[in-house]
PDB file of C-alpha atoms in Angstrom:
ATOM      1  CA  MET A   1      -0.207   0.030  -0.276  1.00 61.00           C
ATOM      2  CA  ILE A   2       1.627   3.620  -1.025  1.00 68.00           C
ATOM      3  CA  LYS A   3       0.591   6.422   1.101  1.00 75.00           C
ATOM      4  CA  GLU A   4       1.196  10.488  -0.530  1.00 84.00           C
ATOM      5  CA  VAL A   5       1.626  13.055   1.797  1.00 89.00           C
ATOM      6  CA  ILE A   6       2.323  17.142   0.012  1.00 93.00           C
ATOM      7  CA  GLY A   7       2.988  19.300   2.721  1.00 93.00           C
ATOM      8  CA  THR A   8       3.376  23.125   1.532  1.00 94.00           C
ATOM      9  CA  GLY A   9       4.395  26.288   3.792  1.00 93.00           C
ATOM     10  CA  GLU A  10       6.117  29.596   1.875  1.00 91.00           C
ATOM     11  CA  THR A  11       9.670  27.279   1.457  1.00 93.00           C
ATOM     12  CA  PRO A  12      10.320  23.768   0.570  1.00 92.00           C
ATOM     13  CA  GLU A  13      12.314  23.463   3.895  1.00 93.00           C
ATOM     14  CA  LEU A  14       8.702  24.755   5.652  1.00 94.00           C
ATOM     15  CA  ALA A  15       6.638  22.374   3.233  1.00 92.00           C
ATOM     16  CA  LEU A  16       8.691  19.324   3.498  1.00 93.00           C
ATOM     17  CA  ALA A  17       8.034  19.935   7.615  1.00 92.00           C
ATOM     18  CA  ASP A  18       4.418  20.372   6.957  1.00 93.00           C
ATOM     19  CA  ALA A  19       4.027  16.676   5.094  1.00 91.00           C
ATOM     20  CA  LYS A  20       6.164  14.900   8.221  1.00 90.00           C
ATOM     21  CA  ALA A  21       4.212  16.462  10.090  1.00 91.00           C
ATOM     22  CA  GLN A  22       0.386  15.002   8.328  1.00 89.00           C
ATOM     23  CA  LEU A  23       2.710  11.905   8.139  1.00 83.00           C
ATOM     24  CA  GLY A  24       3.037  11.880  12.318  1.00 80.00           C
ATOM     25  CA  LEU A  25       6.773  11.744  11.632  1.00 82.00           C
ATOM     26  CA  TYR A  26       9.613  14.429  13.056  1.00 82.00           C
ATOM     27  CA  GLU A  27      10.854  16.579  11.583  1.00 82.00           C
ATOM     28  CA  GLU A  28      14.934  15.062  12.060  1.00 81.00           C
ATOM     29  CA  ASP A  29      13.329  11.737  10.570  1.00 80.00           C
ATOM     30  CA  GLU A  30      14.763  11.403   6.939  1.00 80.00           C
ATOM     31  CA  VAL A  31      12.323  10.969   3.935  1.00 84.00           C
ATOM     32  CA  ASP A  32      12.716   9.945   0.586  1.00 84.00           C
ATOM     33  CA  PHE A  33      11.082  13.650  -1.061  1.00 90.00           C
ATOM     34  CA  GLU A  34       9.851  15.538  -4.326  1.00 91.00           C
ATOM     35  CA  VAL A  35       9.123  19.521  -4.649  1.00 93.00           C
ATOM     36  CA  ILE A  36       6.119  19.712  -6.878  1.00 92.00           C
ATOM     37  CA  GLN A  37       6.560  23.559  -6.815  1.00 92.00           C
ATOM     38  CA  MET A  38       9.068  26.334  -6.044  1.00 92.00           C
ATOM     39  CA  PRO A  39       7.459  29.147  -4.396  1.00 92.00           C
ATOM     40  CA  GLU A  40       6.955  32.330  -6.544  1.00 89.00           C
ATOM     41  CA  LYS A  41       6.609  35.117  -4.852  1.00 85.00           C
ATOM     42  CA  LYS A  42       3.789  37.842  -4.790  1.00 80.00           C
ATOM     43  CA  VAL A  43       4.112  40.884  -7.654  1.00 75.00           C
ATOM     44  CA  LEU A  44       4.067  43.624  -5.718  1.00 69.00           C
ATOM     45  CA  GLY A  45       3.191  41.625  -2.674  1.00 64.00           C
ATOM     46  CA  LEU A  46       0.128  41.800  -3.769  1.00 68.00           C
ATOM     47  CA  PHE A  47      -1.488  39.347  -6.468  1.00 71.00           C
ATOM     48  CA  GLY A  48      -0.565  35.728  -7.164  1.00 71.00           C
ATOM     49  CA  GLY A  49       2.301  33.633  -5.430  1.00 83.00           C
ATOM     50  CA  LYS A  50       2.374  29.740  -5.026  1.00 91.00           C
ATOM     51  CA  PRO A  51       3.641  28.477  -1.879  1.00 93.00           C
ATOM     52  CA  ALA A  52       5.992  25.902  -1.898  1.00 93.00           C
ATOM     53  CA  LYS A  53       4.732  22.092  -2.236  1.00 95.00           C
ATOM     54  CA  VAL A  54       6.803  18.786  -1.271  1.00 94.00           C
ATOM     55  CA  LYS A  55       5.023  15.293  -1.959  1.00 94.00           C
ATOM     56  CA  ILE A  56       5.987  12.431   0.673  1.00 92.00           C
ATOM     57  CA  THR A  57       5.814   8.794  -1.152  1.00 86.00           C
ATOM     58  CA  ILE A  58       6.161   6.038   1.722  1.00 82.00           C
ATOM     59  CA  LYS A  59       5.090   1.918   1.589  1.00 79.00           C
ATOM     60  CA  ALA A  60       2.786   1.771   4.634  1.00 79.00           C
ATOM     61  CA  THR A  61       3.583  -1.061   6.551  1.00 86.00           C
ATOM     62  CA  PRO A  62       1.155  -4.075   7.940  1.00 90.00           C
ATOM     63  CA  ALA A  63       1.872  -3.710  11.062  1.00 90.00           C
ATOM     64  CA  ASP A  64       1.825   0.607  10.676  1.00 88.00           C
ATOM     65  CA  THR A  65      -1.866   0.455   8.902  1.00 89.00           C
ATOM     66  CA  SER A  66      -2.966  -2.243  11.106  1.00 92.00           C
ATOM     67  CA  GLU A  67      -2.241   0.173  14.028  1.00 92.00           C
ATOM     68  CA  GLU A  68      -3.826   3.405  12.198  1.00 90.00           C
ATOM     69  CA  PHE A  69      -6.511   0.919  11.445  1.00 93.00           C
ATOM     70  CA  LEU A  70      -7.439  -0.009  15.808  1.00 94.00           C
ATOM     71  CA  ARG A  71      -6.389   2.969  16.752  1.00 92.00           C
ATOM     72  CA  ASP A  72      -8.611   4.948  14.914  1.00 92.00           C
ATOM     73  CA  VAL A  73     -12.074   2.056  15.341  1.00 93.00           C
ATOM     74  CA  ILE A  74     -11.006   3.382  19.127  1.00 91.00           C
ATOM     75  CA  ALA A  75     -11.400   6.752  18.657  1.00 90.00           C
ATOM     76  CA  ALA A  76     -14.874   6.511  16.861  1.00 91.00           C
ATOM     77  CA  MET A  77     -16.245   4.507  20.102  1.00 90.00           C
ATOM     78  CA  ASP A  78     -15.532   7.563  21.681  1.00 88.00           C
ATOM     79  CA  LEU A  79     -12.756   5.491  24.835  1.00 84.00           C
ATOM     80  CA  ASN A  80     -10.476   8.747  25.313  1.00 78.00           C
ATOM     81  CA  ASN A  81      -9.466   6.749  28.382  1.00 82.00           C
ATOM     82  CA  LEU A  82      -7.309   3.534  26.897  1.00 89.00           C
ATOM     83  CA  ASN A  83      -2.998   3.470  25.904  1.00 90.00           C
ATOM     84  CA  ILE A  84      -2.486   1.351  22.852  1.00 92.00           C
ATOM     85  CA  GLU A  85       1.607  -1.197  24.046  1.00 92.00           C
ATOM     86  CA  VAL A  86       2.863  -1.361  20.067  1.00 92.00           C
ATOM     87  CA  GLU A  87       5.370  -5.106  19.998  1.00 92.00           C
ATOM     88  CA  LYS A  88       5.667  -5.428  15.789  1.00 90.00           C
ATOM     89  CA  THR A  89       7.711  -7.695  14.873  1.00 89.00           C
ATOM     90  CA  GLU A  90       8.811  -8.392  10.750  1.00 86.00           C
ATOM     91  CA  ASP A  91       5.173 -11.098  10.077  1.00 90.00           C
ATOM     92  CA  SER A  92       3.864  -9.680  12.732  1.00 93.00           C
ATOM     93  CA  ALA A  93       2.039  -6.974  15.559  1.00 94.00           C
ATOM     94  CA  THR A  94       0.546  -7.322  19.086  1.00 94.00           C
ATOM     95  CA  PHE A  95      -1.471  -4.265  20.234  1.00 95.00           C
ATOM     96  CA  ASN A  96      -2.214  -4.792  24.326  1.00 94.00           C
ATOM     97  CA  ILE A  97      -4.994  -1.869  25.332  1.00 93.00           C
ATOM     98  CA  GLU A  98      -5.159  -0.513  28.434  1.00 91.00           C
ATOM     99  CA  GLY A  99      -6.973   1.495  30.608  1.00 87.00           C
ATOM    100  CA  GLU A 100     -10.205   2.664  32.391  1.00 84.00           C
ATOM    101  CA  ASP A 101     -12.827   1.326  29.889  1.00 81.00           C
ATOM    102  CA  VAL A 102     -11.197  -1.691  29.346  1.00 87.00           C
ATOM    103  CA  GLY A 103     -14.246  -3.315  29.676  1.00 87.00           C
ATOM    104  CA  PHE A 104     -15.856  -1.691  27.164  1.00 89.00           C
ATOM    105  CA  ILE A 105     -12.628  -3.002  24.499  1.00 88.00           C
ATOM    106  CA  ILE A 106     -13.202  -6.886  25.465  1.00 90.00           C
ATOM    107  CA  GLY A 107     -17.037  -6.667  25.411  1.00 88.00           C
ATOM    108  CA  ARG A 108     -19.194 -10.380  26.255  1.00 84.00           C
ATOM    109  CA  ARG A 109     -16.967 -13.056  26.843  1.00 81.00           C
ATOM    110  CA  GLY A 110     -14.501 -11.169  24.836  1.00 87.00           C
ATOM    111  CA  GLU A 111     -16.464 -11.200  21.525  1.00 87.00           C
ATOM    112  CA  THR A 112     -15.750  -7.183  21.153  1.00 90.00           C
ATOM    113  CA  LEU A 113     -11.833  -8.071  21.857  1.00 92.00           C
ATOM    114  CA  ASP A 114     -12.408 -10.371  18.805  1.00 90.00           C
ATOM    115  CA  ALA A 115     -14.153  -8.301  16.208  1.00 91.00           C
ATOM    116  CA  LEU A 116     -10.941  -6.229  16.540  1.00 93.00           C
ATOM    117  CA  GLN A 117      -8.318  -8.271  16.302  1.00 92.00           C
ATOM    118  CA  TYR A 118     -10.300  -9.880  13.208  1.00 92.00           C
ATOM    119  CA  LEU A 119     -10.736  -6.064  11.473  1.00 94.00           C
ATOM    120  CA  THR A 120      -7.475  -5.157  12.571  1.00 94.00           C
ATOM    121  CA  SER A 121      -6.661  -8.819  10.827  1.00 94.00           C
ATOM    122  CA  LEU A 122      -8.186  -8.046   8.075  1.00 93.00           C
ATOM    123  CA  VAL A 123      -6.482  -4.735   7.409  1.00 92.00           C
ATOM    124  CA  ALA A 124      -3.275  -5.950   8.174  1.00 92.00           C
ATOM    125  CA  ASN A 125      -3.816  -8.382   5.601  1.00 91.00           C
ATOM    126  CA  HIS A 126      -4.772  -6.447   2.095  1.00 87.00           C
ATOM    127  CA  VAL A 127      -1.490  -4.725   2.802  1.00 82.00           C
ATOM    128  CA  ASP A 128       0.443  -7.031   0.470  1.00 77.00           C
ATOM    129  CA  ASN A 129      -1.532  -9.662   0.134  1.00 77.00           C
ATOM    130  CA  SER A 130       0.753 -11.437   2.487  1.00 80.00           C
ATOM    131  CA  TYR A 131      -0.023 -13.203   5.726  1.00 88.00           C
ATOM    132  CA  PHE A 132       0.624 -11.185   8.769  1.00 93.00           C
ATOM    133  CA  LYS A 133      -0.651 -12.280  12.366  1.00 93.00           C
ATOM    134  CA  ILE A 134      -1.954 -10.213  14.332  1.00 94.00           C
ATOM    135  CA  THR A 135      -3.352 -10.217  17.254  1.00 93.00           C
ATOM    136  CA  VAL A 136      -5.091  -7.460  19.921  1.00 93.00           C
ATOM    137  CA  ASN A 137      -4.924  -8.446  23.845  1.00 92.00           C
ATOM    138  CA  THR A 138      -5.422  -6.070  27.047  1.00 90.00           C
ATOM    139  CA  GLY A 139      -3.806  -7.742  30.243  1.00 82.00           C
ATOM    140  CA  ASN A 140      -3.534 -11.268  29.982  1.00 85.00           C
ATOM    141  CA  TYR A 141      -7.220 -11.653  29.012  1.00 89.00           C
ATOM    142  CA  ARG A 142      -6.488 -14.405  26.481  1.00 88.00           C
ATOM    143  CA  GLU A 143      -4.075 -16.541  29.010  1.00 90.00           C
ATOM    144  CA  LYS A 144      -7.369 -16.137  31.675  1.00 90.00           C
ATOM    145  CA  ARG A 145      -9.941 -16.725  28.106  1.00 91.00           C
ATOM    146  CA  GLU A 146      -7.925 -20.238  27.597  1.00 93.00           C
ATOM    147  CA  LYS A 147      -7.199 -21.260  31.264  1.00 94.00           C
ATOM    148  CA  THR A 148     -11.050 -21.795  31.569  1.00 94.00           C
ATOM    149  CA  LEU A 149     -11.220 -22.575  28.209  1.00 95.00           C
ATOM    150  CA  GLU A 150      -9.301 -25.817  29.476  1.00 96.00           C
ATOM    151  CA  ILE A 151     -10.194 -26.236  32.319  1.00 96.00           C
ATOM    152  CA  LEU A 152     -13.872 -25.907  30.733  1.00 96.00           C
ATOM    153  CA  GLY A 153     -13.678 -28.731  28.266  1.00 96.00           C
ATOM    154  CA  ARG A 154     -11.759 -31.769  30.338  1.00 96.00           C
ATOM    155  CA  LYS A 155     -15.139 -30.816  33.016  1.00 96.00           C
ATOM    156  CA  LEU A 156     -17.437 -31.589  30.339  1.00 96.00           C
ATOM    157  CA  ALA A 157     -14.889 -34.643  29.143  1.00 96.00           C
ATOM    158  CA  TYR A 158     -15.566 -35.992  32.117  1.00 96.00           C
ATOM    159  CA  LYS A 159     -19.093 -35.232  33.204  1.00 96.00           C
ATOM    160  CA  ALA A 160     -19.414 -37.489  28.981  1.00 95.00           C
ATOM    161  CA  VAL A 161     -17.777 -40.066  30.228  1.00 94.00           C
ATOM    162  CA  LYS A 162     -19.879 -40.186  33.213  1.00 94.00           C
ATOM    163  CA  THR A 163     -23.512 -39.805  32.189  1.00 94.00           C
ATOM    164  CA  GLY A 164     -22.826 -40.523  28.742  1.00 93.00           C
ATOM    165  CA  LYS A 165     -24.401 -37.523  27.806  1.00 94.00           C
ATOM    166  CA  LYS A 166     -22.636 -35.190  25.083  1.00 95.00           C
ATOM    167  CA  THR A 167     -23.228 -31.330  25.865  1.00 96.00           C
ATOM    168  CA  SER A 168     -23.006 -28.915  23.163  1.00 96.00           C
ATOM    169  CA  LEU A 169     -21.395 -25.155  23.585  1.00 95.00           C
ATOM    170  CA  GLU A 170     -21.453 -22.085  23.017  1.00 93.00           C
ATOM    171  CA  PRO A 171     -20.372 -20.713  19.449  1.00 91.00           C
ATOM    172  CA  MET A 172     -17.195 -20.176  19.642  1.00 90.00           C
ATOM    173  CA  ASN A 173     -14.468 -19.235  16.776  1.00 87.00           C
ATOM    174  CA  PRO A 174     -12.010 -21.812  15.301  1.00 89.00           C
ATOM    175  CA  TYR A 175      -9.327 -20.882  17.726  1.00 87.00           C
ATOM    176  CA  GLU A 176     -11.392 -21.087  21.522  1.00 92.00           C
ATOM    177  CA  ARG A 177     -13.117 -24.640  19.408  1.00 94.00           C
ATOM    178  CA  ARG A 178      -9.439 -25.907  19.302  1.00 94.00           C
ATOM    179  CA  ILE A 179      -8.298 -24.626  22.418  1.00 95.00           C
ATOM    180  CA  ILE A 180     -11.357 -26.722  24.286  1.00 96.00           C
ATOM    181  CA  HIS A 181     -10.838 -30.161  21.602  1.00 96.00           C
ATOM    182  CA  THR A 182      -6.757 -30.489  22.610  1.00 95.00           C
ATOM    183  CA  SER A 183      -8.575 -30.492  26.596  1.00 96.00           C
ATOM    184  CA  VAL A 184     -11.246 -33.286  25.615  1.00 96.00           C
ATOM    185  CA  GLN A 185      -8.857 -35.080  23.429  1.00 92.00           C
ATOM    186  CA  LYS A 186      -6.455 -35.749  26.056  1.00 93.00           C
ATOM    187  CA  VAL A 187      -9.255 -37.178  28.324  1.00 94.00           C
ATOM    188  CA  ARG A 188      -9.505 -41.545  27.725  1.00 92.00           C
ATOM    189  CA  GLY A 189     -13.309 -42.275  26.656  1.00 94.00           C
ATOM    190  CA  ALA A 190     -14.485 -38.575  26.153  1.00 95.00           C
ATOM    191  CA  THR A 191     -14.883 -36.910  22.312  1.00 95.00           C
ATOM    192  CA  SER A 192     -15.317 -34.135  20.876  1.00 95.00           C
ATOM    193  CA  TRP A 193     -16.649 -32.064  17.330  1.00 96.00           C
ATOM    194  CA  SER A 194     -18.123 -28.731  16.393  1.00 95.00           C
ATOM    195  CA  GLU A 195     -21.709 -28.279  14.226  1.00 94.00           C
ATOM    196  CA  GLY A 196     -22.856 -25.144  12.917  1.00 94.00           C
ATOM    197  CA  GLU A 197     -22.467 -23.400  10.458  1.00 92.00           C
ATOM    198  CA  ASN A 198     -20.188 -19.856  10.622  1.00 88.00           C
ATOM    199  CA  ALA A 199     -20.772 -17.890  13.714  1.00 84.00           C
ATOM    200  CA  ALA A 200     -23.616 -20.596  14.724  1.00 91.00           C
ATOM    201  CA  ARG A 201     -20.373 -23.238  14.258  1.00 93.00           C
ATOM    202  CA  HIS A 202     -19.823 -24.856  18.637  1.00 95.00           C
ATOM    203  CA  VAL A 203     -18.621 -27.776  19.829  1.00 96.00           C
ATOM    204  CA  VAL A 204     -20.341 -30.750  20.977  1.00 96.00           C
ATOM    205  CA  ILE A 205     -18.651 -33.039  23.726  1.00 97.00           C
ATOM    206  CA  GLY A 206     -20.247 -36.419  24.297  1.00 95.00           C
ATOM    207  CA  PRO A 207     -18.221 -40.045  25.167  1.00 95.00           C
ATOM    208  CA  ASP A 208     -16.136 -41.790  22.654  1.00 92.00           C
ATOM    209  CA  PRO A 209     -17.209 -44.600  21.117  1.00 88.00           C
ATOM    210  CA  LYS A 210     -15.055 -45.988  20.221  1.00 82.00           C
ATOM    211  CA  GLU A 211     -13.475 -46.727  23.623  1.00 74.00           C
ATOM    212  CA  ARG A 212     -14.445 -49.524  25.413  1.00 53.00           C
ATOM    213  CA  ARG A 213     -14.956 -49.016  29.151  1.00 50.00           C
ATOM    214  CA  ASN A 214     -13.412 -51.469  31.379  1.00 49.00           C
ATOM    215  CA  ARG A 215     -17.159 -52.246  33.550  1.00 42.00           C
ATOM    216  CA  GLY A 216     -15.142 -54.367  36.659  1.00 40.00           C
ATOM    217  CA  TYR A 217     -12.620 -51.476  36.715  1.00 39.00           C
ATOM    218  CA  GLY A 218     -13.546 -51.400  40.801  1.00 40.00           C
ATOM    219  CA  ARG A 219     -16.036 -52.749  40.968  1.00 45.00           C
ATOM    220  CA  GLY A 220     -16.396 -54.704  44.465  1.00 43.00           C
ATOM    221  CA  ARG A 221     -19.271 -57.202  45.612  1.00 44.00           C
ATOM    222  CA  GLY A 222     -22.708 -56.758  44.204  1.00 46.00           C
ATOM    223  CA  GLY A 223     -20.932 -54.966  41.111  1.00 45.00           C
ATOM    224  CA  ARG A 224     -20.727 -51.374  42.206  1.00 48.00           C
ATOM    225  CA  ASN A 225     -18.347 -49.137  41.483  1.00 47.00           C
ATOM    226  CA  ASN A 226     -15.931 -48.829  44.750  1.00 45.00           C
ATOM    227  CA  ASN A 227     -14.134 -45.876  43.710  1.00 45.00           C
ATOM    228  CA  ARG A 228     -16.375 -43.113  43.559  1.00 44.00           C
ATOM    229  CA  SER A 229     -14.001 -40.711  43.526  1.00 44.00           C
ATOM    230  CA  SER A 230     -12.210 -42.097  40.081  1.00 46.00           C
ATOM    231  CA  ARG A 231     -11.985 -40.476  36.919  1.00 50.00           C
ATOM    232  CA  PRO A 232     -10.740 -41.972  32.822  1.00 50.00           C
ATOM    233  CA  ALA A 233      -6.942 -41.603  32.575  1.00 50.00           C
ATOM    234  CA  PRO A 234      -5.474 -38.521  30.616  1.00 52.00           C
ATOM    235  CA  ASN A 235      -4.736 -39.968  27.127  1.00 52.00           C
ATOM    236  CA  PRO A 236      -1.896 -36.670  26.035  1.00 47.00           C
ATOM    237  CA  ASP A 237      -1.321 -39.146  22.965  1.00 51.00           C
ATOM    238  CA  ARG A 238      -4.433 -38.100  21.131  1.00 54.00           C
ATOM    239  CA  LYS A 239      -4.517 -35.622  18.512  1.00 55.00           C
ATOM    240  CA  PRO A 240      -6.781 -32.812  18.693  1.00 53.00           C
ATOM    241  CA  LEU A 241      -9.361 -31.075  16.385  1.00 56.00           C
ATOM    242  CA  ASP A 242      -7.081 -28.533  14.228  1.00 53.00           C
ATOM    243  CA  GLU A 243      -9.979 -25.525  12.905  1.00 57.00           C
ATOM    244  CA  SER A 244      -7.383 -22.761  13.130  1.00 50.00           C
ATOM    245  CA  ASN A 245      -4.765 -24.371  10.084  1.00 48.00           C
ATOM    246  CA  GLY A 246      -2.213 -23.479  12.828  1.00 46.00           C
ATOM    247  CA  ALA A 247      -2.596 -20.239  11.945  1.00 46.00           C
ATOM    248  CA  GLY A 248      -3.876 -18.261  15.980  1.00 49.00           C
ATOM    249  CA  LEU A 249      -7.343 -16.945  16.159  1.00 50.00           C
ATOM    250  CA  TYR A 250      -9.205 -16.881  12.931  1.00 47.00           C
ATOM    251  CA  GLY A 251      -5.653 -18.528  10.729  1.00 49.00           C
ATOM    252  CA  ARG A 252      -5.304 -15.751   7.529  1.00 45.00           C
ATOM    253  CA  ILE A 253      -7.620 -13.130   6.163  1.00 39.00           C
ATOM    254  CA  ASP A 254      -7.884 -12.962   2.686  1.00 37.00           C
TER     255      ASP A 254
END
């Protein structure tokens, strides 16, 4: 993506400074520029006259473009008490948002935060049509959310083994569904799969029909289970379903 800015001033130097200011650059920053119009003095000090014009042409990076977009969206939301810390690498950018209004950024169960990340990723990946990973976070919310989902998946997996019944979860994005699948697949006797389309796609957790349970395990006289607190042994070798293609939240956006 190419970005052009034209600055004006009484001299080429002032016009260049004006163009840099429009880009948020400092006067000492080095840039490639072109003088497209030299200043012309007014005739008799009253008529005609033209200012100097300088054009700066820069290639916007995915990181810079996505940062500008995210800041504009937050400003449009009228959330002024927020601060954005940015960490940039060659192929990724992480935006950590902090401040008094951060609750509005997270939204219900992280839906607003996910939407911001999705839209920011969409903008970043259309700069030069190459995959650029975007993460929008606030504090350690995503880490806490991931831990909560892991616990939920494991809890419902044990429940499925114990009761033989399946449970449907709320719709989730591909990344969160994968967290659930990973957690469930570590519990022997339980399995998980996804149902629904698009925004309604969700995880279902149920007993694994392929797993043969030892009906005689833990049974004493009369066939009762003497070990009521026993749980299925973990099964770390089973591979979880990967609906995110290993690309993080939402994966690549074309």
